[in-house]
Coordinates of C-alpha atoms (C1' of nucleotides) in Angstrom, one line a residue:
Chain A
M1 CA 177.8 209.7 114.2
P2 CA 177.1 207.2 116.9
A3 CA 178.9 204.6 114.9
L4 CA 181.9 206.8 114.6
R5 CA 181.8 207.5 118.3
A6 CA 181.5 203.8 119.1
F7 CA 184.4 203.2 116.8
A8 CA 186.5 205.8 118.6
V9 CA 185.5 204.3 122.0
C10 CA 186.3 200.9 120.8
R11 CA 189.6 202.0 119.5
Q12 CA 190.4 203.7 122.8
I13 CA 189.4 200.5 124.7
S14 CA 191.5 198.4 122.4
T15 CA 194.5 200.8 122.7
L16 CA 194.2 200.7 126.4
S17 CA 194.0 197.0 126.5
T18 CA 197.0 196.7 124.2
I19 CA 198.9 198.9 126.7
N20 CA 197.8 196.6 129.5
L21 CA 198.6 193.5 127.5
N22 CA 202.1 194.8 126.9
K23 CA 202.6 195.8 130.5
T24 CA 201.6 192.4 131.6
I25 CA 203.8 190.7 129.1
N26 CA 206.7 192.7 130.3
S27 CA 206.1 192.1 133.9
F28 CA 206.0 188.3 133.2
I29 CA 209.2 188.6 131.3
A30 CA 210.9 190.6 134.1
N31 CA 209.9 187.9 136.5
G32 CA 211.4 185.2 134.3
N33 CA 208.0 183.8 133.4
L34 CA 208.5 183.6 129.7
K35 CA 205.9 180.8 129.3
E36 CA 203.1 182.9 130.8
A37 CA 204.1 185.9 128.7
R38 CA 204.0 183.8 125.6
K39 CA 200.6 182.3 126.5
L40 CA 199.1 185.7 127.0
F41 CA 200.7 186.8 123.7
D42 CA 199.2 183.8 121.9
Q43 CA 195.8 184.3 123.4
S44 CA 195.5 188.0 122.3
P45 CA 195.9 188.1 118.6
H46 CA 193.5 191.0 118.3
L47 CA 195.2 193.1 120.9
R48 CA 198.8 192.6 120.3
N49 CA 200.8 195.1 118.3
V50 CA 204.4 195.4 117.2
V51 CA 205.5 196.4 120.7
S52 CA 204.1 193.1 122.0
W53 CA 206.1 191.2 119.4
N54 CA 209.2 193.1 120.2
S55 CA 208.8 192.5 123.9
I56 CA 208.4 188.7 123.5
I57 CA 211.4 188.6 121.1
A58 CA 213.6 190.6 123.6
G59 CA 212.4 188.2 126.3
Y60 CA 213.5 185.1 124.4
F61 CA 216.9 186.7 123.8
R62 CA 217.2 187.6 127.5
Y63 CA 216.8 184.0 128.4
R64 CA 218.9 182.8 125.6
C65 CA 216.2 181.2 123.5
I66 CA 217.6 182.5 120.3
Q67 CA 215.8 180.1 118.0
Q68 CA 212.4 181.0 119.4
A69 CA 213.3 184.7 118.9
E70 CA 214.3 184.1 115.3
Y71 CA 211.1 182.0 114.6
L72 CA 208.9 184.8 116.0
F73 CA 210.8 187.5 114.2
D74 CA 210.4 185.6 110.9
G75 CA 206.7 185.3 111.4
M76 CA 206.1 189.0 112.3
P77 CA 203.3 190.7 110.2
H78 CA 204.9 194.1 110.6
R79 CA 208.4 195.1 111.8
D80 CA 209.6 198.4 113.0
V81 CA 213.2 199.6 113.6
V82 CA 212.9 198.5 117.2
S83 CA 212.3 194.9 116.0
W84 CA 215.5 195.0 114.0
N85 CA 217.4 196.6 116.8
T86 CA 216.1 193.9 119.2
M87 CA 217.4 191.2 116.9
L88 CA 220.8 193.0 116.5
S89 CA 221.1 193.5 120.2
G90 CA 220.2 189.9 120.9
Y91 CA 222.8 188.6 118.5
R92 CA 225.3 191.0 120.0
N93 CA 224.7 189.8 123.5
A94 CA 225.0 186.2 122.3
N95 CA 228.4 187.2 121.0
N96 CA 227.5 186.5 117.4
P97 CA 228.9 189.3 115.2
E98 CA 228.2 187.3 112.0
K99 CA 224.5 187.2 112.7
V100 CA 224.6 190.9 113.6
Y101 CA 226.2 191.5 110.2
N102 CA 223.7 189.5 108.3
C103 CA 220.8 191.0 110.1
F104 CA 222.1 194.4 109.4
L105 CA 222.4 193.7 105.7
H106 CA 218.9 192.1 105.7
M107 CA 217.5 195.2 107.4
N108 CA 218.9 197.5 104.8
R109 CA 217.9 195.3 101.9
H110 CA 214.4 195.2 103.4
G111 CA 214.3 199.0 103.1
D112 CA 214.1 199.7 106.8
K113 CA 216.2 202.7 107.8
P114 CA 218.6 202.1 110.6
N115 CA 218.7 204.6 113.5
E116 CA 221.3 205.7 116.0
L117 CA 220.7 202.6 118.1
T118 CA 221.2 200.3 115.1
F119 CA 224.6 201.7 114.6
A120 CA 225.5 201.7 118.3
V121 CA 224.6 198.0 118.6
A122 CA 226.2 196.9 115.3
I123 CA 229.5 198.7 115.9
S124 CA 229.8 197.6 119.5
S125 CA 229.3 194.0 118.4
F126 CA 232.1 194.2 115.9
L127 CA 234.7 195.3 118.5
H128 CA 237.6 192.9 119.0
K129 CA 236.2 190.7 116.2
D130 CA 237.1 189.9 112.6
F131 CA 234.4 192.4 111.7
K132 CA 236.1 195.4 113.2
H133 CA 237.3 196.5 109.8
L134 CA 233.7 197.4 109.0
V135 CA 233.8 200.2 111.5
P136 CA 235.1 203.0 109.2
Q137 CA 232.5 201.9 106.6
L138 CA 229.7 202.1 109.2
H139 CA 231.0 205.5 110.1
G140 CA 230.6 206.5 106.4
L141 CA 227.1 205.1 106.4
V142 CA 226.2 207.1 109.5
L143 CA 227.4 210.3 107.8
S144 CA 225.6 209.6 104.5
L145 CA 222.3 208.8 106.2
G146 CA 222.5 212.1 108.1
I147 CA 222.3 210.4 111.4
S148 CA 223.6 212.5 114.3
L149 CA 226.5 211.3 116.2
N150 CA 225.0 211.0 119.7
V151 CA 227.1 209.8 122.6
F152 CA 226.1 206.2 122.1
V153 CA 227.0 205.9 118.4
G154 CA 230.0 208.2 119.0
S155 CA 231.4 206.2 121.8
A156 CA 231.0 203.0 120.0
L157 CA 232.7 204.4 116.9
M158 CA 235.5 205.7 119.0
R159 CA 236.1 202.3 120.4
G160 CA 236.0 200.9 116.9
Y161 CA 238.7 203.3 115.7
I162 CA 240.8 202.3 118.7
D163 CA 240.3 198.7 117.7
V164 CA 241.7 199.3 114.2
D165 CA 244.6 201.5 115.5
D166 CA 243.2 204.6 113.9
Y167 CA 244.4 207.5 116.1
K168 CA 243.0 210.2 113.8
G169 CA 239.7 208.4 113.4
L170 CA 239.3 208.4 117.2
A171 CA 240.1 212.1 117.5
R172 CA 237.8 213.0 114.6
V173 CA 234.8 211.1 115.9
F174 CA 235.3 212.7 119.4
D175 CA 235.2 216.1 117.8
E176 CA 232.1 215.2 115.7
I177 CA 230.1 214.3 118.8
L178 CA 228.3 217.6 119.4
V179 CA 226.8 217.0 122.9
K180 CA 229.3 215.0 125.0
D181 CA 228.7 213.4 128.3
V182 CA 231.5 211.7 130.4
T183 CA 231.7 208.5 128.3
P184 CA 233.2 209.9 125.1
W185 CA 235.8 211.5 127.3
N186 CA 236.5 208.2 129.0
V187 CA 236.8 206.5 125.7
L188 CA 239.2 209.2 124.5
I189 CA 241.4 208.5 127.6
L190 CA 241.2 204.8 126.9
G191 CA 242.3 205.4 123.3
Y192 CA 245.2 207.7 124.1
M193 CA 246.4 205.1 126.6
K194 CA 246.1 202.3 124.1
F195 CA 248.2 204.3 121.7
G196 CA 250.8 205.0 124.4
C197 CA 250.0 208.7 124.6
T198 CA 249.9 209.0 128.4
S199 CA 250.4 212.7 128.5
E200 CA 247.5 213.3 126.1
A201 CA 245.4 211.0 128.2
Q202 CA 246.3 213.0 131.3
R203 CA 245.5 216.2 129.6
A204 CA 242.1 215.0 128.6
F205 CA 241.6 213.9 132.2
D206 CA 242.5 217.4 133.4
M207 CA 240.3 219.1 130.9
M208 CA 237.1 217.1 131.1
P209 CA 234.2 218.7 132.8
T210 CA 233.0 215.8 134.9
R211 CA 234.6 212.5 135.9
N212 CA 233.2 209.3 137.2
A213 CA 234.6 206.0 138.5
F214 CA 235.2 204.8 135.0
T215 CA 237.4 207.8 134.3
W216 CA 239.7 207.1 137.2
S217 CA 240.0 203.4 136.6
T218 CA 240.6 203.9 132.9
L219 CA 243.5 206.4 133.6
I220 CA 245.0 204.2 136.3
N221 CA 244.8 201.1 134.1
G222 CA 246.3 203.1 131.1
Y223 CA 249.3 204.0 133.2
I224 CA 249.7 200.4 134.2
E225 CA 249.5 199.3 130.6
N226 CA 252.1 201.8 129.7
K227 CA 254.4 200.5 132.5
K228 CA 254.1 203.7 134.5
L229 CA 253.2 202.0 137.8
N230 CA 254.3 204.9 140.0
E231 CA 252.0 207.3 138.1
A232 CA 249.2 204.8 138.5
R233 CA 249.8 204.5 142.2
S234 CA 250.0 208.2 142.9
L235 CA 246.7 208.7 141.0
F236 CA 245.2 205.8 142.9
D237 CA 246.2 207.4 146.2
K238 CA 244.6 210.6 145.1
M239 CA 241.2 208.9 144.5
S240 CA 238.8 210.0 147.2
E241 CA 236.3 207.2 146.6
K242 CA 238.2 204.1 145.5
D243 CA 235.9 201.4 144.2
V244 CA 236.5 197.7 143.9
V245 CA 237.5 198.1 140.2
S246 CA 240.3 200.6 141.0
W247 CA 241.5 198.6 143.9
T248 CA 241.6 195.5 141.7
A249 CA 243.3 197.3 138.8
M250 CA 246.0 198.6 141.1
I251 CA 246.6 195.2 142.7
R252 CA 246.6 193.7 139.3
G253 CA 249.2 196.2 138.2
Y254 CA 251.7 195.0 140.8
V255 CA 251.0 191.4 139.9
Q256 CA 251.6 192.1 136.2
Y257 CA 255.0 193.5 136.9
G258 CA 256.0 190.8 139.3
D259 CA 255.8 192.8 142.5
F260 CA 253.6 190.2 144.3
M261 CA 254.5 191.4 147.7
E262 CA 253.3 194.9 147.0
A263 CA 250.1 193.4 145.5
L264 CA 249.4 191.5 148.7
K265 CA 250.2 194.5 150.9
L266 CA 247.8 196.6 148.9
F267 CA 245.2 193.9 149.2
K268 CA 245.6 194.1 153.0
V269 CA 245.2 197.8 152.9
M270 CA 242.0 197.3 150.8
L271 CA 240.5 195.0 153.4
S272 CA 241.3 197.3 156.3
S273 CA 239.8 200.2 154.4
G274 CA 236.5 198.4 154.4
A275 CA 236.3 197.9 150.7
R276 CA 234.7 194.6 149.6
P277 CA 236.7 192.5 147.2
N278 CA 234.9 190.7 144.4
H279 CA 235.6 187.8 142.0
F280 CA 238.1 189.9 140.1
T281 CA 240.0 190.9 143.2
F282 CA 240.2 187.4 144.6
S283 CA 241.3 186.0 141.4
T284 CA 244.0 188.7 141.1
V285 CA 245.2 188.2 144.7
L286 CA 245.4 184.4 144.2
D287 CA 247.6 185.2 141.2
A288 CA 249.9 187.2 143.5
C289 CA 250.0 184.3 146.0
A290 CA 250.9 182.0 143.1
G291 CA 253.7 184.3 141.9
N292 CA 255.1 184.6 145.4
S293 CA 254.7 180.9 146.2
A294 CA 252.9 182.3 149.2
V295 CA 250.8 179.3 150.1
L296 CA 250.0 180.5 153.6
V297 CA 248.6 183.8 152.3
G298 CA 246.9 181.8 149.6
N299 CA 245.2 179.6 152.3
Q300 CA 244.0 182.8 154.0
V301 CA 242.6 184.2 150.8
H302 CA 240.9 180.9 150.2
A303 CA 239.4 181.1 153.7
C304 CA 238.5 184.7 153.0
I305 CA 236.6 183.7 149.8
L306 CA 234.7 181.0 151.7
K307 CA 233.8 183.4 154.6
S308 CA 232.7 186.1 152.2
G309 CA 230.1 183.7 150.9
F310 CA 231.0 184.2 147.3
P311 CA 229.8 181.5 145.0
L312 CA 232.9 179.6 143.8
D313 CA 232.6 179.7 140.1
V314 CA 234.8 178.1 137.5
V315 CA 237.1 181.1 137.3
L316 CA 237.7 181.4 141.0
L317 CA 238.2 177.7 141.4
T318 CA 240.6 177.7 138.6
S319 CA 242.6 180.5 140.2
L320 CA 242.7 178.3 143.4
V321 CA 243.9 175.3 141.4
D322 CA 246.6 177.5 139.8
M323 CA 247.6 179.0 143.1
Y324 CA 248.0 175.7 144.9
A325 CA 249.7 174.1 142.0
K326 CA 252.2 177.0 141.7
C327 CA 252.8 176.9 145.4
G328 CA 253.8 173.2 145.2
V329 CA 250.6 171.8 146.7
I330 CA 249.5 169.8 143.7
D331 CA 247.3 167.3 145.7
I332 CA 245.1 170.1 147.0
A333 CA 245.1 171.7 143.5
F334 CA 243.9 168.4 142.1
C335 CA 241.1 168.1 144.8
I336 CA 239.9 171.5 144.0
F337 CA 240.0 170.8 140.3
E338 CA 237.9 167.7 140.9
S339 CA 235.3 169.8 142.7
I340 CA 234.8 172.0 139.6
P341 CA 231.4 171.0 138.2
E342 CA 231.8 172.2 134.7
R343 CA 235.5 172.3 133.8
N344 CA 236.3 174.5 130.9
L345 CA 239.5 174.8 128.8
V346 CA 241.3 177.1 131.2
A347 CA 240.6 174.8 134.2
W348 CA 242.0 171.8 132.3
N349 CA 245.0 173.8 131.2
S350 CA 245.6 174.8 134.9
I351 CA 245.8 171.3 136.2
I352 CA 247.8 170.0 133.2
G353 CA 250.2 172.9 133.7
G354 CA 250.4 172.1 137.4
Y355 CA 251.5 168.5 136.7
A356 CA 253.9 169.7 134.0
R357 CA 255.6 172.0 136.4
H358 CA 255.8 169.3 139.0
G359 CA 257.7 167.0 136.6
L360 CA 254.8 164.6 136.3
P361 CA 254.3 164.1 132.6
E362 CA 252.3 160.9 133.0
R363 CA 249.8 162.7 135.2
A364 CA 249.7 165.6 132.8
M365 CA 249.0 163.2 129.9
Q366 CA 246.3 161.4 131.9
E367 CA 244.5 164.6 132.5
F368 CA 244.9 165.5 128.9
E369 CA 243.2 162.3 127.8
R370 CA 240.4 162.9 130.3
M371 CA 240.0 166.4 128.9
V372 CA 239.7 165.2 125.3
K373 CA 237.2 162.5 126.4
S374 CA 235.1 165.1 128.1
G375 CA 234.7 166.9 124.9
I376 CA 236.9 169.9 125.6
R377 CA 239.1 170.9 122.6
P378 CA 242.7 171.6 123.6
D379 CA 244.3 174.9 122.5
E380 CA 247.9 176.1 122.1
I381 CA 248.4 176.5 125.8
T382 CA 247.4 172.9 126.5
F383 CA 250.2 171.8 124.1
I384 CA 252.8 174.1 125.6
N385 CA 252.0 172.5 129.0
L386 CA 252.2 169.0 127.5
V387 CA 255.5 169.4 125.6
Y388 CA 256.9 171.2 128.7
A389 CA 255.8 168.2 130.8
C390 CA 257.5 165.8 128.5
G391 CA 260.7 167.8 128.6
H392 CA 260.7 167.7 132.4
G393 CA 260.1 164.0 132.4
G394 CA 262.6 163.2 129.6
L395 CA 259.9 161.7 127.4
V396 CA 261.4 162.7 124.1
E397 CA 259.3 160.5 121.8
E398 CA 256.1 161.3 123.6
G399 CA 256.9 165.0 123.3
E400 CA 257.6 164.7 119.6
R401 CA 254.3 162.8 119.2
I402 CA 252.4 165.5 121.0
F403 CA 254.1 168.3 119.1
N404 CA 253.1 166.7 115.8
S405 CA 249.6 165.8 116.9
M406 CA 249.0 169.4 117.8
V407 CA 249.4 170.3 114.1
T408 CA 248.0 167.3 112.4
D409 CA 245.2 166.2 114.7
Y410 CA 244.1 169.6 116.1
G411 CA 245.0 172.0 113.3
L412 CA 246.8 174.3 115.6
K413 CA 249.9 176.3 114.6
A414 CA 253.2 175.7 116.4
E415 CA 254.2 179.0 118.0
M416 CA 257.4 180.3 119.5
E417 CA 256.6 178.8 122.9
H418 CA 256.1 175.3 121.5
Y419 CA 259.4 175.5 119.7
A420 CA 261.1 176.7 122.9
C421 CA 259.7 173.8 124.8
M422 CA 260.8 171.3 122.1
V423 CA 264.3 172.9 122.1
D424 CA 264.3 172.5 125.9
L425 CA 263.1 168.9 125.6
Y426 CA 265.8 167.9 123.0
G427 CA 268.4 170.0 124.9
K428 CA 267.7 168.4 128.3
A429 CA 267.9 164.9 126.7
G430 CA 271.3 165.8 125.2
L431 CA 270.0 165.8 121.6
L432 CA 271.6 169.1 120.8
E433 CA 271.8 168.5 117.0
K434 CA 268.1 167.9 116.9
A435 CA 267.5 171.1 118.9
E436 CA 269.7 173.1 116.5
K437 CA 267.9 171.6 113.4
L438 CA 264.5 172.4 114.9
I439 CA 265.6 176.1 115.3
E440 CA 266.9 176.2 111.8
G441 CA 263.6 174.9 110.5
M442 CA 261.4 177.3 112.4
P443 CA 259.1 179.4 110.3
F444 CA 260.1 182.5 112.3
K445 CA 263.3 183.9 113.9
P446 CA 264.0 182.5 117.3
D447 CA 263.4 184.7 120.3
V448 CA 265.3 185.0 123.6
V449 CA 263.4 182.1 125.1
V450 CA 264.3 179.7 122.3
W451 CA 268.0 180.7 122.4
G452 CA 267.9 180.6 126.2
A453 CA 266.6 177.0 126.1
L454 CA 269.4 176.1 123.7
L455 CA 272.0 177.9 125.8
G456 CA 270.7 176.2 129.0
A457 CA 271.1 172.8 127.3
C458 CA 274.6 173.7 126.1
G459 CA 275.5 174.6 129.7
L460 CA 274.1 171.3 130.9
H461 CA 276.0 169.3 128.3
S462 CA 279.1 171.6 128.1
C463 CA 278.7 172.3 124.4
L464 CA 280.9 175.3 123.6
E465 CA 280.3 175.7 119.9
L466 CA 276.5 175.7 120.0
G467 CA 276.5 177.6 123.3
E468 CA 278.3 180.5 121.7
I469 CA 275.8 180.5 118.8
A470 CA 273.0 180.6 121.3
A471 CA 274.7 183.4 123.4
N472 CA 275.2 185.5 120.3
G473 CA 271.6 184.8 119.3
I474 CA 270.5 186.3 122.6
Y475 CA 272.9 189.1 122.3
T476 CA 271.5 190.3 119.0
L477 CA 268.1 190.5 120.6
E478 CA 268.8 191.7 124.1
N479 CA 272.2 193.0 125.0
D480 CA 271.6 192.9 128.7
H481 CA 270.6 189.4 129.6
P482 CA 271.7 188.2 133.0
A483 CA 271.8 184.4 132.6
V484 CA 274.2 184.3 129.6
Y485 CA 277.3 185.1 131.5
S486 CA 276.9 182.4 134.2
V487 CA 276.1 179.7 131.7
L488 CA 278.9 180.6 129.3
S489 CA 281.5 180.7 132.1
K490 CA 280.3 177.3 133.3
I491 CA 280.9 175.9 129.8
Y492 CA 284.3 177.6 129.6
G493 CA 285.1 176.2 133.0
D494 CA 284.0 172.7 132.1
K495 CA 286.0 172.9 128.8
G496 CA 289.0 174.4 130.5
V497 CA 289.0 177.3 128.0
D498 CA 290.3 180.7 129.0
S499 CA 287.3 182.9 128.1
D500 CA 289.6 185.8 127.3
I501 CA 291.0 184.0 124.3
T502 CA 287.6 183.8 122.7
G503 CA 287.2 187.5 122.9
L504 CA 283.7 187.1 124.4
E505 CA 284.9 188.3 127.8
K506 CA 284.7 191.9 126.5
L507 CA 281.3 191.3 125.1
M508 CA 280.0 189.8 128.3
K509 CA 281.2 192.8 130.3
N510 CA 279.1 194.9 128.0
W511 CA 276.1 192.8 128.8
R512 CA 276.4 194.2 132.4
A513 CA 275.4 190.7 133.4
R514 CA 273.8 190.4 136.7
K515 CA 273.2 187.3 138.8
Q516 CA 269.6 186.3 138.5
K517 CA 267.5 186.7 141.6
A518 CA 266.9 183.3 143.2
G519 CA 263.4 182.3 144.2
S520 CA 262.4 180.3 147.3
W521 CA 259.4 178.1 148.0
I522 CA 259.7 178.9 151.7
E523 CA 257.8 181.9 152.7
S524 CA 259.7 184.8 154.2
P525 CA 258.9 185.7 157.8
S526 CA 257.7 189.1 156.7
S527 CA 254.9 187.5 154.7
I528 CA 251.6 189.1 155.1
S529 CA 248.7 187.7 157.0
I530 CA 245.2 188.4 155.8
T531 CA 242.4 188.8 158.3
V532 CA 238.8 189.4 157.6
Chain B
dG1 C1' 206.7 201.1 125.8
dT2 C1' 210.3 197.3 123.2
dA3 C1' 216.5 198.4 121.6
dG4 C1' 221.9 201.6 123.5
dG5 C1' 228.3 203.7 125.0
dG6 C1' 233.1 203.5 128.8
dT7 C1' 237.0 200.1 133.9
dT8 C1' 239.0 195.0 136.9
dA9 C1' 239.6 188.0 136.5
dG10 C1' 241.5 182.0 135.7

DNA sequence: GTAGGGTTAG
């Protein structure tokens, strides 16, 4: 008997120590001291259990040491479902759905049964990815394994069905969740809004038992997405506790629909209400300044950011570059660009776009070369900017070279915008036949922008025949386009043709053509001043 | 005692 008691005591001691070991490991990890945690782990082979292994692996993932995590996982003597979930979650946070997928398969082949969490992690990592089509299959697996749809799996599944545009799937999963908290309701609103069903979303909002900040922001954002800015605003005004997300979403709404002045006004209201803007807010407000060419306000926002002590990250600095460039202060834009320590693709696109808009194709090309040299791979937007720059500088051959290089050297597909820029480039240079041929050879039907570029060029060079083709092209797509009338009448005037003879006069009246609003770089006296 | 769902950015 004493031996048995001793064994029991020993076991108790060892269990206690294991708990202590794991506690210590976790506190090391929480303090970022991964090395100490690992040292302790290595020194205690007799005490450590599967929890210790799981903790260390999670720690490696937390500090992005994925290879070490994998190495440890492969060498584990015994794995439980948490070990697998830790791996899946790590891969998910590393934004690697392929590894999540493989790990999930591996787990099943290994004979380890997934639990609710496994599915919640797997499904959420497939959202907005090529793997999203697995969502209905995962749903089937959940059902066949008899796993209950808790709020985590349920919410993730609902998002999955939104992602694959399955309205019925979304509603079905919502009904299948037996005990719902606020999140499935929020996701339901999100889904209804994504599917354009604003009244269903509103009804869900009215029906739900409790609401939180997410609920309000989701509904406001949904209205904005569905172009119902007034509904969004009246809801926003009703919010008793507006948080930074709802402020930003509302301001962003105005920016999206071009009402930059209202966006800036709302930002001022936000500041006077005592709410504190964050990175998202500043970035959005800088967008508003850029859209409004409001460099004075932009300066104030810049000062506001500096005063608030926010660290200037790449995103914020890029917003500043964009704002200064769009407000016509390209030199300051360039200075800020130069101050960005780690420039990413968007930052480079911003400065290249800035030079493009300023009609400085050589500078745009220089920055492009620097970008490539620094190892950043250009994308479609880079090339839109470059071709646009060439068009503004009259560099036809250079533009052609860039356009071709995009496809042959970088494997990118020429999209509508690239063709529009090329048509503009040819058109401005008076090479109307080339422009026409390019449109004919396009792999898709031209849109208003392409036709518009052609029409503009025809106006510039008084080409009646092609101008009418372009105008008709626009008419078939949008029978209410303001710019058509003025360009066509210019061509008729240049050619001395009585527009009534062509029979287009009647057509043009139907277009209810309006004069386009003119923009100015000079700030209006009513511009807003921002004070902190 | 390890793993988890929903809103805003260039």
